[in-house]
């Protein structure tokens, strides 16, 4: 399903795009997809950094014990 989004651009840009045969909808859609991907990657990187900081206080021994307990619980 698609939706309609209105955007105001300078007349000169629209005229140049039309003259050059540029499909404005495709360009805007691609730019929006790229920006969404970039922001999602930023959010993921931030979450991973927070997780790394949170887990940095756990020793290797504690990790091993936690894995063993999880395996034994199955």
PDB file of N, CA and C in Angstrom:
ATOM      1  N   UNK A   1       0.840  -1.174   0.000  1.00  0.00           N
ATOM      2  CA  UNK A   1       0.000   0.000   0.000  1.00  0.00           C
ATOM      3  C   UNK A   1       0.883   1.234   0.000  1.00  0.00           C
ATOM      4  N   UNK A   2       0.508   2.219  -0.720  1.00  0.00           N
ATOM      5  CA  UNK A   2       1.292   3.444  -0.761  1.00  0.00           C
ATOM      6  C   UNK A   2       0.457   4.602  -0.226  1.00  0.00           C
ATOM      7  N   UNK A   3       1.147   5.679   0.097  1.00  0.00           N
ATOM      8  CA  UNK A   3       0.495   6.887   0.587  1.00  0.00           C
ATOM      9  C   UNK A   3       1.003   8.074  -0.226  1.00  0.00           C
ATOM     10  N   UNK A   4       0.302   9.155  -0.147  1.00  0.00           N
ATOM     11  CA  UNK A   4       0.704  10.361  -0.855  1.00  0.00           C
ATOM     12  C   UNK A   4       1.408  11.287   0.127  1.00  0.00           C
ATOM     13  N   UNK A   5       2.577  11.764  -0.293  1.00  0.00           N
ATOM     14  CA  UNK A   5       3.336  12.732   0.491  1.00  0.00           C
ATOM     15  C   UNK A   5       3.565  13.942  -0.398  1.00  0.00           C
ATOM     16  N   UNK A   6       3.226  15.102   0.075  1.00  0.00           N
ATOM     17  CA  UNK A   6       3.453  16.333  -0.690  1.00  0.00           C
ATOM     18  C   UNK A   6       4.739  16.973  -0.209  1.00  0.00           C
ATOM     19  N   UNK A   7       5.493  17.467  -1.159  1.00  0.00           N
ATOM     20  CA  UNK A   7       6.736  18.155  -0.816  1.00  0.00           C
ATOM     21  C   UNK A   7       6.857  19.381  -1.714  1.00  0.00           C
ATOM     22  N   UNK A   8       7.297  20.461  -1.129  1.00  0.00           N
ATOM     23  CA  UNK A   8       7.447  21.700  -1.884  1.00  0.00           C
ATOM     24  C   UNK A   8       8.931  21.834  -2.246  1.00  0.00           C
ATOM     25  N   UNK A   9       9.203  21.998  -3.545  1.00  0.00           N
ATOM     26  CA  UNK A   9      10.576  22.202  -4.020  1.00  0.00           C
ATOM     27  C   UNK A   9      10.610  23.460  -4.887  1.00  0.00           C
ATOM     28  N   UNK A  10      11.803  23.978  -5.072  1.00  0.00           N
ATOM     29  CA  UNK A  10      11.935  25.163  -5.925  1.00  0.00           C
ATOM     30  C   UNK A  10      11.509  24.812  -7.354  1.00  0.00           C
ATOM     31  N   UNK A  11      10.821  25.721  -7.979  1.00  0.00           N
ATOM     32  CA  UNK A  11      10.327  25.516  -9.338  1.00  0.00           C
ATOM     33  C   UNK A  11      11.480  25.150 -10.273  1.00  0.00           C
ATOM     34  N   UNK A  12      12.602  25.800 -10.085  1.00  0.00           N
ATOM     35  CA  UNK A  12      13.775  25.562 -10.936  1.00  0.00           C
ATOM     36  C   UNK A  12      14.215  24.094 -10.861  1.00  0.00           C
ATOM     37  N   UNK A  13      14.184  23.506  -9.672  1.00  0.00           N
ATOM     38  CA  UNK A  13      14.565  22.098  -9.532  1.00  0.00           C
ATOM     39  C   UNK A  13      13.594  21.191 -10.277  1.00  0.00           C
ATOM     40  N   UNK A  14      12.305  21.466 -10.111  1.00  0.00           N
ATOM     41  CA  UNK A  14      11.301  20.640 -10.784  1.00  0.00           C
ATOM     42  C   UNK A  14      11.442  20.740 -12.299  1.00  0.00           C
ATOM     43  N   UNK A  15      11.666  21.940 -12.794  1.00  0.00           N
ATOM     44  CA  UNK A  15      11.801  22.131 -14.241  1.00  0.00           C
ATOM     45  C   UNK A  15      13.048  21.415 -14.780  1.00  0.00           C
ATOM     46  N   UNK A  16      14.158  21.513 -14.053  1.00  0.00           N
ATOM     47  CA  UNK A  16      15.380  20.831 -14.478  1.00  0.00           C
ATOM     48  C   UNK A  16      15.198  19.316 -14.460  1.00  0.00           C
ATOM     49  N   UNK A  17      14.554  18.804 -13.416  1.00  0.00           N
ATOM     50  CA  UNK A  17      14.312  17.366 -13.314  1.00  0.00           C
ATOM     51  C   UNK A  17      13.451  16.895 -14.485  1.00  0.00           C
ATOM     52  N   UNK A  18      12.435  17.667 -14.802  1.00  0.00           N
ATOM     53  CA  UNK A  18      11.555  17.305 -15.922  1.00  0.00           C
ATOM     54  C   UNK A  18      12.326  17.329 -17.233  1.00  0.00           C
ATOM     55  N   UNK A  19      13.125  18.358 -17.434  1.00  0.00           N
ATOM     56  CA  UNK A  19      13.918  18.481 -18.664  1.00  0.00           C
ATOM     57  C   UNK A  19      14.899  17.321 -18.826  1.00  0.00           C
ATOM     58  N   UNK A  20      15.448  16.861 -17.702  1.00  0.00           N
ATOM     59  CA  UNK A  20      16.427  15.774 -17.741  1.00  0.00           C
ATOM     60  C   UNK A  20      15.782  14.392 -17.679  1.00  0.00           C
ATOM     61  N   UNK A  21      14.474  14.343 -17.578  1.00  0.00           N
ATOM     62  CA  UNK A  21      13.776  13.059 -17.542  1.00  0.00           C
ATOM     63  C   UNK A  21      13.938  12.311 -16.229  1.00  0.00           C
ATOM     64  N   UNK A  22      14.123  13.050 -15.157  1.00  0.00           N
ATOM     65  CA  UNK A  22      14.314  12.441 -13.836  1.00  0.00           C
ATOM     66  C   UNK A  22      12.957  12.089 -13.239  1.00  0.00           C
ATOM     67  N   UNK A  23      12.818  10.862 -12.774  1.00  0.00           N
ATOM     68  CA  UNK A  23      11.590  10.422 -12.098  1.00  0.00           C
ATOM     69  C   UNK A  23      11.698  10.857 -10.633  1.00  0.00           C
ATOM     70  N   UNK A  24      11.068  11.977 -10.330  1.00  0.00           N
ATOM     71  CA  UNK A  24      11.189  12.577  -8.994  1.00  0.00           C
ATOM     72  C   UNK A  24      10.730  11.616  -7.909  1.00  0.00           C
ATOM     73  N   UNK A  25       9.648  10.892  -8.142  1.00  0.00           N
ATOM     74  CA  UNK A  25       9.150   9.961  -7.145  1.00  0.00           C
ATOM     75  C   UNK A  25      10.202   8.925  -6.796  1.00  0.00           C
ATOM     76  N   UNK A  26      10.862   8.376  -7.815  1.00  0.00           N
ATOM     77  CA  UNK A  26      11.885   7.354  -7.563  1.00  0.00           C
ATOM     78  C   UNK A  26      13.069   7.935  -6.797  1.00  0.00           C
ATOM     79  N   UNK A  27      13.462   9.135  -7.163  1.00  0.00           N
ATOM     80  CA  UNK A  27      14.605   9.770  -6.491  1.00  0.00           C
ATOM     81  C   UNK A  27      14.282  10.017  -5.024  1.00  0.00           C
ATOM     82  N   UNK A  28      13.106  10.544  -4.759  1.00  0.00           N
ATOM     83  CA  UNK A  28      12.715  10.829  -3.371  1.00  0.00           C
ATOM     84  C   UNK A  28      12.572   9.532  -2.584  1.00  0.00           C
ATOM     85  N   UNK A  29      11.965   8.531  -3.194  1.00  0.00           N
ATOM     86  CA  UNK A  29      11.793   7.246  -2.507  1.00  0.00           C
ATOM     87  C   UNK A  29      13.154   6.624  -2.176  1.00  0.00           C
ATOM     88  N   UNK A  30      14.085   6.654  -3.126  1.00  0.00           N
ATOM     89  CA  UNK A  30      15.420   6.088  -2.895  1.00  0.00           C
ATOM     90  C   UNK A  30      16.150   6.852  -1.788  1.00  0.00           C
ATOM     91  N   UNK A  31      16.056   8.192  -1.826  1.00  0.00           N
ATOM     92  CA  UNK A  31      16.707   9.010  -0.802  1.00  0.00           C
ATOM     93  C   UNK A  31      16.123   8.721   0.576  1.00  0.00           C
ATOM     94  N   UNK A  32      14.812   8.555   0.645  1.00  0.00           N
ATOM     95  CA  UNK A  32      14.165   8.254   1.923  1.00  0.00           C
ATOM     96  C   UNK A  32      14.589   6.877   2.430  1.00  0.00           C
ATOM     97  N   UNK A  33      14.657   5.896   1.543  1.00  0.00           N
ATOM     98  CA  UNK A  33      15.104   4.552   1.937  1.00  0.00           C
ATOM     99  C   UNK A  33      16.532   4.585   2.470  1.00  0.00           C
ATOM    100  N   UNK A  34      17.413   5.334   1.800  1.00  0.00           N
ATOM    101  CA  UNK A  34      18.809   5.437   2.238  1.00  0.00           C
ATOM    102  C   UNK A  34      18.919   6.109   3.602  1.00  0.00           C
ATOM    103  N   UNK A  35      18.135   7.154   3.812  1.00  0.00           N
ATOM    104  CA  UNK A  35      18.173   7.859   5.103  1.00  0.00           C
ATOM    105  C   UNK A  35      17.640   6.974   6.222  1.00  0.00           C
ATOM    106  N   UNK A  36      16.578   6.223   5.945  1.00  0.00           N
ATOM    107  CA  UNK A  36      16.040   5.298   6.947  1.00  0.00           C
ATOM    108  C   UNK A  36      17.082   4.246   7.297  1.00  0.00           C
ATOM    109  N   UNK A  37      17.733   3.678   6.298  1.00  0.00           N
ATOM    110  CA  UNK A  37      18.772   2.670   6.534  1.00  0.00           C
ATOM    111  C   UNK A  37      19.907   3.253   7.375  1.00  0.00           C
ATOM    112  N   UNK A  38      20.340   4.469   7.037  1.00  0.00           N
ATOM    113  CA  UNK A  38      21.432   5.115   7.777  1.00  0.00           C
ATOM    114  C   UNK A  38      21.048   5.328   9.238  1.00  0.00           C
ATOM    115  N   UNK A  39      19.827   5.796   9.471  1.00  0.00           N
ATOM    116  CA  UNK A  39      19.387   6.045  10.852  1.00  0.00           C
ATOM    117  C   UNK A  39      19.237   4.743  11.639  1.00  0.00           C
ATOM    118  N   UNK A  40      18.727   3.690  10.983  1.00  0.00           N
ATOM    119  CA  UNK A  40      18.603   2.398  11.657  1.00  0.00           C
ATOM    120  C   UNK A  40      19.979   1.854  12.021  1.00  0.00           C
ATOM    121  N   UNK A  41      20.958   2.041  11.131  1.00  0.00           N
ATOM    122  CA  UNK A  41      22.317   1.596  11.436  1.00  0.00           C
ATOM    123  C   UNK A  41      22.903   2.382  12.597  1.00  0.00           C
ATOM    124  N   UNK A  42      22.619   3.686  12.657  1.00  0.00           N
ATOM    125  CA  UNK A  42      23.081   4.503  13.786  1.00  0.00           C
ATOM    126  C   UNK A  42      22.470   4.005  15.098  1.00  0.00           C
ATOM    127  N   UNK A  43      21.164   3.725  15.077  1.00  0.00           N
ATOM    128  CA  UNK A  43      20.490   3.230  16.279  1.00  0.00           C
ATOM    129  C   UNK A  43      21.089   1.892  16.718  1.00  0.00           C
ATOM    130  N   UNK A  44      21.351   1.009  15.755  1.00  0.00           N
ATOM    131  CA  UNK A  44      21.936  -0.283  16.073  1.00  0.00           C
ATOM    132  C   UNK A  44      23.324  -0.120  16.671  1.00  0.00           C
ATOM    133  N   UNK A  45      24.133   0.741  16.079  1.00  0.00           N
ATOM    134  CA  UNK A  45      25.484   0.981  16.604  1.00  0.00           C
ATOM    135  C   UNK A  45      25.422   1.525  18.030  1.00  0.00           C
ATOM    136  N   UNK A  46      24.478   2.424  18.279  1.00  0.00           N
ATOM    137  CA  UNK A  46      24.327   2.983  19.627  1.00  0.00           C
ATOM    138  C   UNK A  46      23.915   1.889  20.616  1.00  0.00           C
ATOM    139  N   UNK A  47      22.977   1.042  20.212  1.00  0.00           N
ATOM    140  CA  UNK A  47      22.530  -0.048  21.085  1.00  0.00           C
ATOM    141  C   UNK A  47      23.661  -1.030  21.364  1.00  0.00           C
ATOM    142  N   UNK A  48      24.440  -1.336  20.338  1.00  0.00           N
ATOM    143  CA  UNK A  48      25.567  -2.256  20.525  1.00  0.00           C
ATOM    144  C   UNK A  48      26.611  -1.667  21.470  1.00  0.00           C
ATOM    145  N   UNK A  49      26.853  -0.371  21.360  1.00  0.00           N
ATOM    146  CA  UNK A  49      27.814   0.272  22.251  1.00  0.00           C
ATOM    147  C   UNK A  49      27.307   0.237  23.696  1.00  0.00           C
ATOM    148  N   UNK A  50      26.016   0.485  23.892  1.00  0.00           N
ATOM    149  CA  UNK A  50      25.442   0.414  25.235  1.00  0.00           C
ATOM    150  C   UNK A  50      25.541  -0.997  25.786  1.00  0.00           C
ATOM    151  N   UNK A  51      25.277  -1.986  24.956  1.00  0.00           N
ATOM    152  CA  UNK A  51      25.381  -3.385  25.375  1.00  0.00           C
ATOM    153  C   UNK A  51      26.821  -3.739  25.726  1.00  0.00           C
ATOM    154  N   UNK A  52      27.768  -3.279  24.901  1.00  0.00           N
ATOM    155  CA  UNK A  52      29.181  -3.543  25.170  1.00  0.00           C
ATOM    156  C   UNK A  52      29.591  -2.964  26.523  1.00  0.00           C
ATOM    157  N   UNK A  53      29.148  -1.732  26.790  1.00  0.00           N
ATOM    158  CA  UNK A  53      29.475  -1.115  28.078  1.00  0.00           C
ATOM    159  C   UNK A  53      28.842  -1.879  29.236  1.00  0.00           C
ATOM    160  N   UNK A  54      27.607  -2.319  29.047  1.00  0.00           N
ATOM    161  CA  UNK A  54      26.904  -3.042  30.107  1.00  0.00           C
ATOM    162  C   UNK A  54      27.566  -4.388  30.386  1.00  0.00           C
ATOM    163  N   UNK A  55      28.064  -5.030  29.356  1.00  0.00           N
ATOM    164  CA  UNK A  55      28.658  -6.358  29.518  1.00  0.00           C
ATOM    165  C   UNK A  55      30.137  -6.318  29.885  1.00  0.00           C
ATOM    166  N   UNK A  56      30.746  -5.141  29.813  1.00  0.00           N
ATOM    167  CA  UNK A  56      32.186  -5.051  30.082  1.00  0.00           C
ATOM    168  C   UNK A  56      32.525  -5.397  31.532  1.00  0.00           C
ATOM    169  N   UNK A  57      31.566  -5.306  32.425  1.00  0.00           N
ATOM    170  CA  UNK A  57      31.823  -5.604  33.827  1.00  0.00           C
ATOM    171  C   UNK A  57      31.688  -7.073  34.182  1.00  0.00           C
ATOM    172  N   UNK A  58      31.364  -7.907  33.211  1.00  0.00           N
ATOM    173  CA  UNK A  58      31.190  -9.340  33.475  1.00  0.00           C
ATOM    174  C   UNK A  58      32.480 -10.072  33.125  1.00  0.00           C
ATOM    175  N   UNK A  59      32.974 -10.870  34.063  1.00  0.00           N
ATOM    176  CA  UNK A  59      34.229 -11.589  33.836  1.00  0.00           C
ATOM    177  C   UNK A  59      34.005 -12.806  32.939  1.00  0.00           C
ATOM    178  N   UNK A  60      35.102 -13.325  32.415  1.00  0.00           N
ATOM    179  CA  UNK A  60      35.031 -14.513  31.559  1.00  0.00           C
ATOM    180  C   UNK A  60      34.466 -15.700  32.337  1.00  0.00           C
ATOM    181  N   UNK A  61      34.854 -15.824  33.589  1.00  0.00           N
ATOM    182  CA  UNK A  61      34.364 -16.916  34.432  1.00  0.00           C
ATOM    183  C   UNK A  61      32.841 -16.846  34.578  1.00  0.00           C
ATOM    184  N   UNK A  62      32.324 -15.636  34.795  1.00  0.00           N
ATOM    185  CA  UNK A  62      30.878 -15.464  34.919  1.00  0.00           C
ATOM    186  C   UNK A  62      30.167 -15.845  33.612  1.00  0.00           C
ATOM    187  N   UNK A  63      30.775 -15.505  32.473  1.00  0.00           N
ATOM    188  CA  UNK A  63      30.205 -15.884  31.175  1.00  0.00           C
ATOM    189  C   UNK A  63      30.136 -17.393  31.036  1.00  0.00           C
ATOM    190  N   UNK A  64      31.235 -18.058  31.368  1.00  0.00           N
ATOM    191  CA  UNK A  64      31.303 -19.516  31.242  1.00  0.00           C
ATOM    192  C   UNK A  64      30.237 -20.162  32.120  1.00  0.00           C
ATOM    193  N   UNK A  65      30.113 -19.677  33.345  1.00  0.00           N
ATOM    194  CA  UNK A  65      29.112 -20.238  34.254  1.00  0.00           C
ATOM    195  C   UNK A  65      27.692 -20.014  33.710  1.00  0.00           C
ATOM    196  N   UNK A  66      27.414 -18.845  33.178  1.00  0.00           N
ATOM    197  CA  UNK A  66      26.101 -18.548  32.641  1.00  0.00           C
ATOM    198  C   UNK A  66      25.766 -19.442  31.455  1.00  0.00           C
ATOM    199  N   UNK A  67      26.759 -19.689  30.594  1.00  0.00           N
ATOM    200  CA  UNK A  67      26.535 -20.565  29.430  1.00  0.00           C
ATOM    201  C   UNK A  67      26.265 -21.985  29.892  1.00  0.00           C
ATOM    202  N   UNK A  68      27.035 -22.453  30.856  1.00  0.00           N
ATOM    203  CA  UNK A  68      26.843 -23.814  31.379  1.00  0.00           C
ATOM    204  C   UNK A  68      25.466 -23.954  31.999  1.00  0.00           C
ATOM    205  N   UNK A  69      25.043 -22.986  32.768  1.00  0.00           N
ATOM    206  CA  UNK A  69      23.717 -23.042  33.384  1.00  0.00           C
ATOM    207  C   UNK A  69      22.630 -23.074  32.321  1.00  0.00           C
ATOM    208  N   UNK A  70      22.780 -22.281  31.289  1.00  0.00           N
ATOM    209  CA  UNK A  70      21.777 -22.248  30.218  1.00  0.00           C
ATOM    210  C   UNK A  70      21.713 -23.592  29.491  1.00  0.00           C
ATOM    211  N   UNK A  71      22.877 -24.196  29.282  1.00  0.00           N
ATOM    212  CA  UNK A  71      22.909 -25.505  28.609  1.00  0.00           C
ATOM    213  C   UNK A  71      22.271 -26.583  29.480  1.00  0.00           C
ATOM    214  N   UNK A  72      22.550 -26.531  30.757  1.00  0.00           N
ATOM    215  CA  UNK A  72      22.007 -27.530  31.680  1.00  0.00           C
ATOM    216  C   UNK A  72      20.499 -27.371  31.874  1.00  0.00           C
ATOM    217  N   UNK A  73      19.993 -26.175  31.657  1.00  0.00           N
ATOM    218  CA  UNK A  73      18.583 -25.913  31.853  1.00  0.00           C
ATOM    219  C   UNK A  73      17.734 -26.489  30.716  1.00  0.00           C
ATOM    220  N   UNK A  74      18.353 -26.843  29.606  1.00  0.00           N
ATOM    221  CA  UNK A  74      17.601 -27.373  28.444  1.00  0.00           C
ATOM    222  C   UNK A  74      17.102 -28.751  28.675  1.00  0.00           C
TER     223      UNK A  74
END
